[in-house]
Every structure is written in C-alpha cells, then in structure tokens.
Amino acid sequence: MLKLVLILNALWFASAFHVFHIRREIFAKIIVPKEHRDTPVFQTLIATGPFLGGFNLALSILNILLLIFISDFDKDIQWAILLLVNAVAHGSQFAGNVPTALANKRGEGVWNVFKGLMLFIFIIDFTMMVFNGVLSISYFMTHQG
C-alpha cells in the first residue's frame, strides 16, 4: 500500500507541475472567464505558474526519492511524518477550493469547482489527502517509542 500511495503522490504532483508550469496559460484559461482574460490580472495568474509548479515538482521528486530509497526509511515514525506532510499538501489544495465550492452552491464563486478539470482536481486532492492521512495514522499507531 505504501508504494502505491507514493507512486500516486509522485504522479499527481508531477501532473500539477505540468499543469501549473508547462501549461500555465491553459490552466489560467480554465480558471479565468473569457471576459476577464484581457486584464493584467490574467497575465499575473499565468506568471505564478512556475512558482506553483515548483512546489509540486519538489513534492513529486520527494515521493520519487522515497520510492527509490524506501528501505532506508525503516522506522514507522519516519513514514508517519512523511505521509502526514503529503496529506497536508493535498489537504491544503482541497481546503483552498472549499470556499469557492461553497460559493458555487450559491451560484457565485470565481471559478466552477464542480465542473471539468477543477472537479477532477477537487476529488483527487481529497482522495489523496485521505490515503496519505490514513496511512500516516496507521504508521503513527504502530510506532513504538
């Protein structure tokens, strides 16, 4: 189960790097309605892509390295901490979309969380938060000392 979660983390964070950094203009178009794309704010959003992508690239590399050196992390507490960090990373992305999702329920919100790519991101971040969190808790519970 640990290897599967690490692989999923690495793939998800690598995908986020790709979307935010490599395809940042396309992602910005998903977030910003057509009528607002001629503003300086749209270009600012595009420019933040490498910044956001960098965090996701670092997390992807972390998970890849954990897979490569899995036997060097031989204590339950090590895995509990590392998986908790992954859970927080996914959870912060999910939680960041919750206010917008609630606004969507009222017919408002700056982007639609319940449609297309944003819905996919919302669901996957929640799912990965749960996978990492549950696995982290299981390692915390088996930790002796």
JSON list of N, CA, C and O in Angstrom, two decimals, residues 2 5-6 9 62 66 73-88 129 131-144:
[
{"chain": "A", "resi": 2, "resn": "LEU", "atom": "N", "xyz": [1.96, 1.24, 0.77]},
{"chain": "A", "resi": 2, "resn": "LEU", "atom": "CA", "xyz": [2.86, 2.39, 0.85]},
{"chain": "A", "resi": 2, "resn": "LEU", "atom": "C", "xyz": [3.41, 2.76, -0.53]},
{"chain": "A", "resi": 2, "resn": "LEU", "atom": "O", "xyz": [3.36, 3.92, -0.94]},
{"chain": "A", "resi": 5, "resn": "VAL", "atom": "N", "xyz": [0.75, 4.44, -2.75]},
{"chain": "A", "resi": 5, "resn": "VAL", "atom": "CA", "xyz": [0.47, 5.82, -2.35]},
{"chain": "A", "resi": 5, "resn": "VAL", "atom": "C", "xyz": [1.61, 6.74, -2.78]},
{"chain": "A", "resi": 5, "resn": "VAL", "atom": "O", "xyz": [1.37, 7.84, -3.28]},
{"chain": "A", "resi": 6, "resn": "LEU", "atom": "N", "xyz": [2.86, 6.28, -2.62]},
{"chain": "A", "resi": 6, "resn": "LEU", "atom": "CA", "xyz": [3.99, 7.09, -3.05]},
{"chain": "A", "resi": 6, "resn": "LEU", "atom": "C", "xyz": [3.99, 7.30, -4.57]},
{"chain": "A", "resi": 6, "resn": "LEU", "atom": "O", "xyz": [4.28, 8.41, -5.05]},
{"chain": "A", "resi": 9, "resn": "ASN", "atom": "N", "xyz": [1.24, 9.77, -5.34]},
{"chain": "A", "resi": 9, "resn": "ASN", "atom": "CA", "xyz": [1.69, 11.11, -4.97]},
{"chain": "A", "resi": 9, "resn": "ASN", "atom": "C", "xyz": [2.63, 11.68, -6.03]},
{"chain": "A", "resi": 9, "resn": "ASN", "atom": "O", "xyz": [2.46, 12.82, -6.47]},
{"chain": "A", "resi": 62, "resn": "LEU", "atom": "N", "xyz": [10.33, 14.39, -4.11]},
{"chain": "A", "resi": 62, "resn": "LEU", "atom": "CA", "xyz": [10.40, 13.80, -2.78]},
{"chain": "A", "resi": 62, "resn": "LEU", "atom": "C", "xyz": [9.79, 12.39, -2.80]},
{"chain": "A", "resi": 62, "resn": "LEU", "atom": "O", "xyz": [10.39, 11.44, -2.29]},
{"chain": "A", "resi": 66, "resn": "LEU", "atom": "N", "xyz": [11.63, 8.85, -2.17]},
{"chain": "A", "resi": 66, "resn": "LEU", "atom": "CA", "xyz": [11.16, 7.93, -1.13]},
{"chain": "A", "resi": 66, "resn": "LEU", "atom": "C", "xyz": [10.96, 6.52, -1.69]},
{"chain": "A", "resi": 66, "resn": "LEU", "atom": "O", "xyz": [11.27, 5.53, -1.03]},
{"chain": "A", "resi": 73, "resn": "PHE", "atom": "N", "xyz": [14.25, 4.13, 4.95]},
{"chain": "A", "resi": 73, "resn": "PHE", "atom": "CA", "xyz": [13.31, 4.69, 5.93]},
{"chain": "A", "resi": 73, "resn": "PHE", "atom": "C", "xyz": [12.66, 3.50, 6.64]},
{"chain": "A", "resi": 73, "resn": "PHE", "atom": "O", "xyz": [11.62, 3.00, 6.21]},
{"chain": "A", "resi": 74, "resn": "ASP", "atom": "N", "xyz": [13.30, 3.07, 7.70]},
{"chain": "A", "resi": 74, "resn": "ASP", "atom": "CA", "xyz": [12.90, 1.82, 8.33]},
{"chain": "A", "resi": 74, "resn": "ASP", "atom": "C", "xyz": [12.14, 1.99, 9.64]},
{"chain": "A", "resi": 74, "resn": "ASP", "atom": "O", "xyz": [11.86, 1.03, 10.34]},
{"chain": "A", "resi": 75, "resn": "LYS", "atom": "N", "xyz": [11.80, 3.21, 9.96]},
{"chain": "A", "resi": 75, "resn": "LYS", "atom": "CA", "xyz": [11.05, 3.46, 11.19]},
{"chain": "A", "resi": 75, "resn": "LYS", "atom": "C", "xyz": [9.63, 3.95, 10.85]},
{"chain": "A", "resi": 75, "resn": "LYS", "atom": "O", "xyz": [9.45, 4.77, 9.96]},
{"chain": "A", "resi": 76, "resn": "ASP", "atom": "N", "xyz": [8.68, 3.42, 11.59]},
{"chain": "A", "resi": 76, "resn": "ASP", "atom": "CA", "xyz": [7.29, 3.82, 11.36]},
{"chain": "A", "resi": 76, "resn": "ASP", "atom": "C", "xyz": [7.09, 5.32, 11.50]},
{"chain": "A", "resi": 76, "resn": "ASP", "atom": "O", "xyz": [6.33, 5.93, 10.74]},
{"chain": "A", "resi": 77, "resn": "ILE", "atom": "N", "xyz": [7.80, 5.94, 12.44]},
{"chain": "A", "resi": 77, "resn": "ILE", "atom": "CA", "xyz": [7.62, 7.38, 12.67]},
{"chain": "A", "resi": 77, "resn": "ILE", "atom": "C", "xyz": [8.09, 8.18, 11.46]},
{"chain": "A", "resi": 77, "resn": "ILE", "atom": "O", "xyz": [7.52, 9.23, 11.14]},
{"chain": "A", "resi": 78, "resn": "GLN", "atom": "N", "xyz": [9.11, 7.70, 10.77]},
{"chain": "A", "resi": 78, "resn": "GLN", "atom": "CA", "xyz": [9.58, 8.38, 9.55]},
{"chain": "A", "resi": 78, "resn": "GLN", "atom": "C", "xyz": [8.47, 8.40, 8.50]},
{"chain": "A", "resi": 78, "resn": "GLN", "atom": "O", "xyz": [8.20, 9.45, 7.90]},
{"chain": "A", "resi": 79, "resn": "TRP", "atom": "N", "xyz": [7.85, 7.26, 8.30]},
{"chain": "A", "resi": 79, "resn": "TRP", "atom": "CA", "xyz": [6.78, 7.19, 7.30]},
{"chain": "A", "resi": 79, "resn": "TRP", "atom": "C", "xyz": [5.56, 7.98, 7.75]},
{"chain": "A", "resi": 79, "resn": "TRP", "atom": "O", "xyz": [4.90, 8.63, 6.94]},
{"chain": "A", "resi": 80, "resn": "ALA", "atom": "N", "xyz": [5.27, 7.94, 9.04]},
{"chain": "A", "resi": 80, "resn": "ALA", "atom": "CA", "xyz": [4.12, 8.69, 9.56]},
{"chain": "A", "resi": 80, "resn": "ALA", "atom": "C", "xyz": [4.29, 10.18, 9.26]},
{"chain": "A", "resi": 80, "resn": "ALA", "atom": "O", "xyz": [3.35, 10.84, 8.79]},
{"chain": "A", "resi": 81, "resn": "ILE", "atom": "N", "xyz": [5.48, 10.70, 9.50]},
{"chain": "A", "resi": 81, "resn": "ILE", "atom": "CA", "xyz": [5.74, 12.13, 9.29]},
{"chain": "A", "resi": 81, "resn": "ILE", "atom": "C", "xyz": [5.70, 12.47, 7.80]},
{"chain": "A", "resi": 81, "resn": "ILE", "atom": "O", "xyz": [5.05, 13.45, 7.39]},
{"chain": "A", "resi": 82, "resn": "LEU", "atom": "N", "xyz": [6.38, 11.69, 6.98]},
{"chain": "A", "resi": 82, "resn": "LEU", "atom": "CA", "xyz": [6.42, 11.97, 5.54]},
{"chain": "A", "resi": 82, "resn": "LEU", "atom": "C", "xyz": [5.03, 11.89, 4.91]},
{"chain": "A", "resi": 82, "resn": "LEU", "atom": "O", "xyz": [4.66, 12.73, 4.09]},
{"chain": "A", "resi": 83, "resn": "LEU", "atom": "N", "xyz": [4.25, 10.90, 5.30]},
{"chain": "A", "resi": 83, "resn": "LEU", "atom": "CA", "xyz": [2.90, 10.76, 4.76]},
{"chain": "A", "resi": 83, "resn": "LEU", "atom": "C", "xyz": [1.98, 11.88, 5.27]},
{"chain": "A", "resi": 83, "resn": "LEU", "atom": "O", "xyz": [1.11, 12.34, 4.53]},
{"chain": "A", "resi": 84, "resn": "LEU", "atom": "N", "xyz": [2.21, 12.31, 6.49]},
{"chain": "A", "resi": 84, "resn": "LEU", "atom": "CA", "xyz": [1.42, 13.43, 7.02]},
{"chain": "A", "resi": 84, "resn": "LEU", "atom": "C", "xyz": [1.70, 14.71, 6.21]},
{"chain": "A", "resi": 84, "resn": "LEU", "atom": "O", "xyz": [0.78, 15.46, 5.89]},
{"chain": "A", "resi": 85, "resn": "VAL", "atom": "N", "xyz": [2.95, 14.94, 5.85]},
{"chain": "A", "resi": 85, "resn": "VAL", "atom": "CA", "xyz": [3.29, 16.10, 5.03]},
{"chain": "A", "resi": 85, "resn": "VAL", "atom": "C", "xyz": [2.57, 16.02, 3.68]},
{"chain": "A", "resi": 85, "resn": "VAL", "atom": "O", "xyz": [2.01, 17.01, 3.20]},
{"chain": "A", "resi": 86, "resn": "ASN", "atom": "N", "xyz": [2.56, 14.84, 3.07]},
{"chain": "A", "resi": 86, "resn": "ASN", "atom": "CA", "xyz": [1.82, 14.66, 1.82]},
{"chain": "A", "resi": 86, "resn": "ASN", "atom": "C", "xyz": [0.33, 14.91, 2.02]},
{"chain": "A", "resi": 86, "resn": "ASN", "atom": "O", "xyz": [-0.31, 15.55, 1.18]},
{"chain": "A", "resi": 87, "resn": "ALA", "atom": "N", "xyz": [-0.22, 14.42, 3.11]},
{"chain": "A", "resi": 87, "resn": "ALA", "atom": "CA", "xyz": [-1.65, 14.62, 3.39]},
{"chain": "A", "resi": 87, "resn": "ALA", "atom": "C", "xyz": [-1.97, 16.11, 3.53]},
{"chain": "A", "resi": 87, "resn": "ALA", "atom": "O", "xyz": [-2.98, 16.59, 3.01]},
{"chain": "A", "resi": 88, "resn": "VAL", "atom": "N", "xyz": [-1.09, 16.84, 4.21]},
{"chain": "A", "resi": 88, "resn": "VAL", "atom": "CA", "xyz": [-1.29, 18.28, 4.37]},
{"chain": "A", "resi": 88, "resn": "VAL", "atom": "C", "xyz": [-1.18, 18.99, 3.02]},
{"chain": "A", "resi": 88, "resn": "VAL", "atom": "O", "xyz": [-1.96, 19.91, 2.73]},
{"chain": "A", "resi": 129, "resn": "MET", "atom": "N", "xyz": [-5.47, 13.16, 0.04]},
{"chain": "A", "resi": 129, "resn": "MET", "atom": "CA", "xyz": [-5.37, 13.59, 1.43]},
{"chain": "A", "resi": 129, "resn": "MET", "atom": "C", "xyz": [-5.78, 12.44, 2.35]},
{"chain": "A", "resi": 129, "resn": "MET", "atom": "O", "xyz": [-5.09, 12.14, 3.33]},
{"chain": "A", "resi": 131, "resn": "PHE", "atom": "N", "xyz": [-5.94, 9.11, 1.61]},
{"chain": "A", "resi": 131, "resn": "PHE", "atom": "CA", "xyz": [-5.00, 7.98, 1.50]},
{"chain": "A", "resi": 131, "resn": "PHE", "atom": "C", "xyz": [-3.75, 8.22, 2.35]},
{"chain": "A", "resi": 131, "resn": "PHE", "atom": "O", "xyz": [-3.35, 7.37, 3.13]},
{"chain": "A", "resi": 132, "resn": "ASN", "atom": "N", "xyz": [-3.14, 9.39, 2.17]},
{"chain": "A", "resi": 132, "resn": "ASN", "atom": "CA", "xyz": [-1.92, 9.71, 2.92]},
{"chain": "A", "resi": 132, "resn": "ASN", "atom": "C", "xyz": [-2.21, 9.84, 4.41]},
{"chain": "A", "resi": 132, "resn": "ASN", "atom": "O", "xyz": [-1.41, 9.38, 5.23]},
{"chain": "A", "resi": 133, "resn": "GLY", "atom": "N", "xyz": [-3.34, 10.45, 4.76]},
{"chain": "A", "resi": 133, "resn": "GLY", "atom": "CA", "xyz": [-3.69, 10.63, 6.16]},
{"chain": "A", "resi": 133, "resn": "GLY", "atom": "C", "xyz": [-3.94, 9.32, 6.88]},
{"chain": "A", "resi": 133, "resn": "GLY", "atom": "O", "xyz": [-3.43, 9.10, 7.99]},
{"chain": "A", "resi": 134, "resn": "VAL", "atom": "N", "xyz": [-4.69, 8.44, 6.26]},
{"chain": "A", "resi": 134, "resn": "VAL", "atom": "CA", "xyz": [-4.99, 7.14, 6.88]},
{"chain": "A", "resi": 134, "resn": "VAL", "atom": "C", "xyz": [-3.71, 6.32, 7.04]},
{"chain": "A", "resi": 134, "resn": "VAL", "atom": "O", "xyz": [-3.47, 5.73, 8.10]},
{"chain": "A", "resi": 135, "resn": "LEU", "atom": "N", "xyz": [-2.89, 6.31, 6.01]},
{"chain": "A", "resi": 135, "resn": "LEU", "atom": "CA", "xyz": [-1.63, 5.57, 6.09]},
{"chain": "A", "resi": 135, "resn": "LEU", "atom": "C", "xyz": [-0.71, 6.17, 7.15]},
{"chain": "A", "resi": 135, "resn": "LEU", "atom": "O", "xyz": [-0.06, 5.46, 7.91]},
{"chain": "A", "resi": 136, "resn": "SER", "atom": "N", "xyz": [-0.67, 7.50, 7.22]},
{"chain": "A", "resi": 136, "resn": "SER", "atom": "CA", "xyz": [0.13, 8.18, 8.25]},
{"chain": "A", "resi": 136, "resn": "SER", "atom": "C", "xyz": [-0.34, 7.78, 9.64]},
{"chain": "A", "resi": 136, "resn": "SER", "atom": "O", "xyz": [0.47, 7.45, 10.52]},
{"chain": "A", "resi": 137, "resn": "ILE", "atom": "N", "xyz": [-1.64, 7.82, 9.85]},
{"chain": "A", "resi": 137, "resn": "ILE", "atom": "CA", "xyz": [-2.19, 7.44, 11.16]},
{"chain": "A", "resi": 137, "resn": "ILE", "atom": "C", "xyz": [-1.83, 6.01, 11.50]},
{"chain": "A", "resi": 137, "resn": "ILE", "atom": "O", "xyz": [-1.47, 5.69, 12.64]},
{"chain": "A", "resi": 138, "resn": "SER", "atom": "N", "xyz": [-1.89, 5.12, 10.52]},
{"chain": "A", "resi": 138, "resn": "SER", "atom": "CA", "xyz": [-1.57, 3.72, 10.79]},
{"chain": "A", "resi": 138, "resn": "SER", "atom": "C", "xyz": [-0.09, 3.58, 11.21]},
{"chain": "A", "resi": 138, "resn": "SER", "atom": "O", "xyz": [0.22, 2.78, 12.10]},
{"chain": "A", "resi": 139, "resn": "TYR", "atom": "N", "xyz": [0.79, 4.35, 10.59]},
{"chain": "A", "resi": 139, "resn": "TYR", "atom": "CA", "xyz": [2.20, 4.31, 11.00]},
{"chain": "A", "resi": 139, "resn": "TYR", "atom": "C", "xyz": [2.41, 4.96, 12.36]},
{"chain": "A", "resi": 139, "resn": "TYR", "atom": "O", "xyz": [3.21, 4.48, 13.16]},
{"chain": "A", "resi": 140, "resn": "PHE", "atom": "N", "xyz": [1.68, 6.03, 12.67]},
{"chain": "A", "resi": 140, "resn": "PHE", "atom": "CA", "xyz": [1.77, 6.63, 14.00]},
{"chain": "A", "resi": 140, "resn": "PHE", "atom": "C", "xyz": [1.31, 5.63, 15.06]},
{"chain": "A", "resi": 140, "resn": "PHE", "atom": "O", "xyz": [1.91, 5.54, 16.14]},
{"chain": "A", "resi": 141, "resn": "MET", "atom": "N", "xyz": [0.27, 4.89, 14.76]},
{"chain": "A", "resi": 141, "resn": "MET", "atom": "CA", "xyz": [-0.29, 3.94, 15.74]},
{"chain": "A", "resi": 141, "resn": "MET", "atom": "C", "xyz": [0.64, 2.76, 15.98]},
{"chain": "A", "resi": 141, "resn": "MET", "atom": "O", "xyz": [0.64, 2.19, 17.07]},
{"chain": "A", "resi": 142, "resn": "THR", "atom": "N", "xyz": [1.42, 2.38, 14.97]},
{"chain": "A", "resi": 142, "resn": "THR", "atom": "CA", "xyz": [2.34, 1.23, 15.15]},
{"chain": "A", "resi": 142, "resn": "THR", "atom": "C", "xyz": [3.71, 1.67, 15.66]},
{"chain": "A", "resi": 142, "resn": "THR", "atom": "O", "xyz": [4.54, 0.82, 15.97]},
{"chain": "A", "resi": 143, "resn": "HIS", "atom": "N", "xyz": [3.93, 2.97, 15.74]},
{"chain": "A", "resi": 143, "resn": "HIS", "atom": "CA", "xyz": [5.22, 3.48, 16.22]},
{"chain": "A", "resi": 143, "resn": "HIS", "atom": "C", "xyz": [5.40, 3.15, 17.69]},
{"chain": "A", "resi": 143, "resn": "HIS", "atom": "O", "xyz": [4.54, 3.43, 18.51]},
{"chain": "A", "resi": 144, "resn": "GLN", "atom": "N", "xyz": [6.54, 2.57, 17.98]},
{"chain": "A", "resi": 144, "resn": "GLN", "atom": "CA", "xyz": [6.89, 2.24, 19.38]},
{"chain": "A", "resi": 144, "resn": "GLN", "atom": "C", "xyz": [8.03, 3.12, 19.81]},
{"chain": "A", "resi": 144, "resn": "GLN", "atom": "O", "xyz": [9.12, 3.03, 19.28]}
]
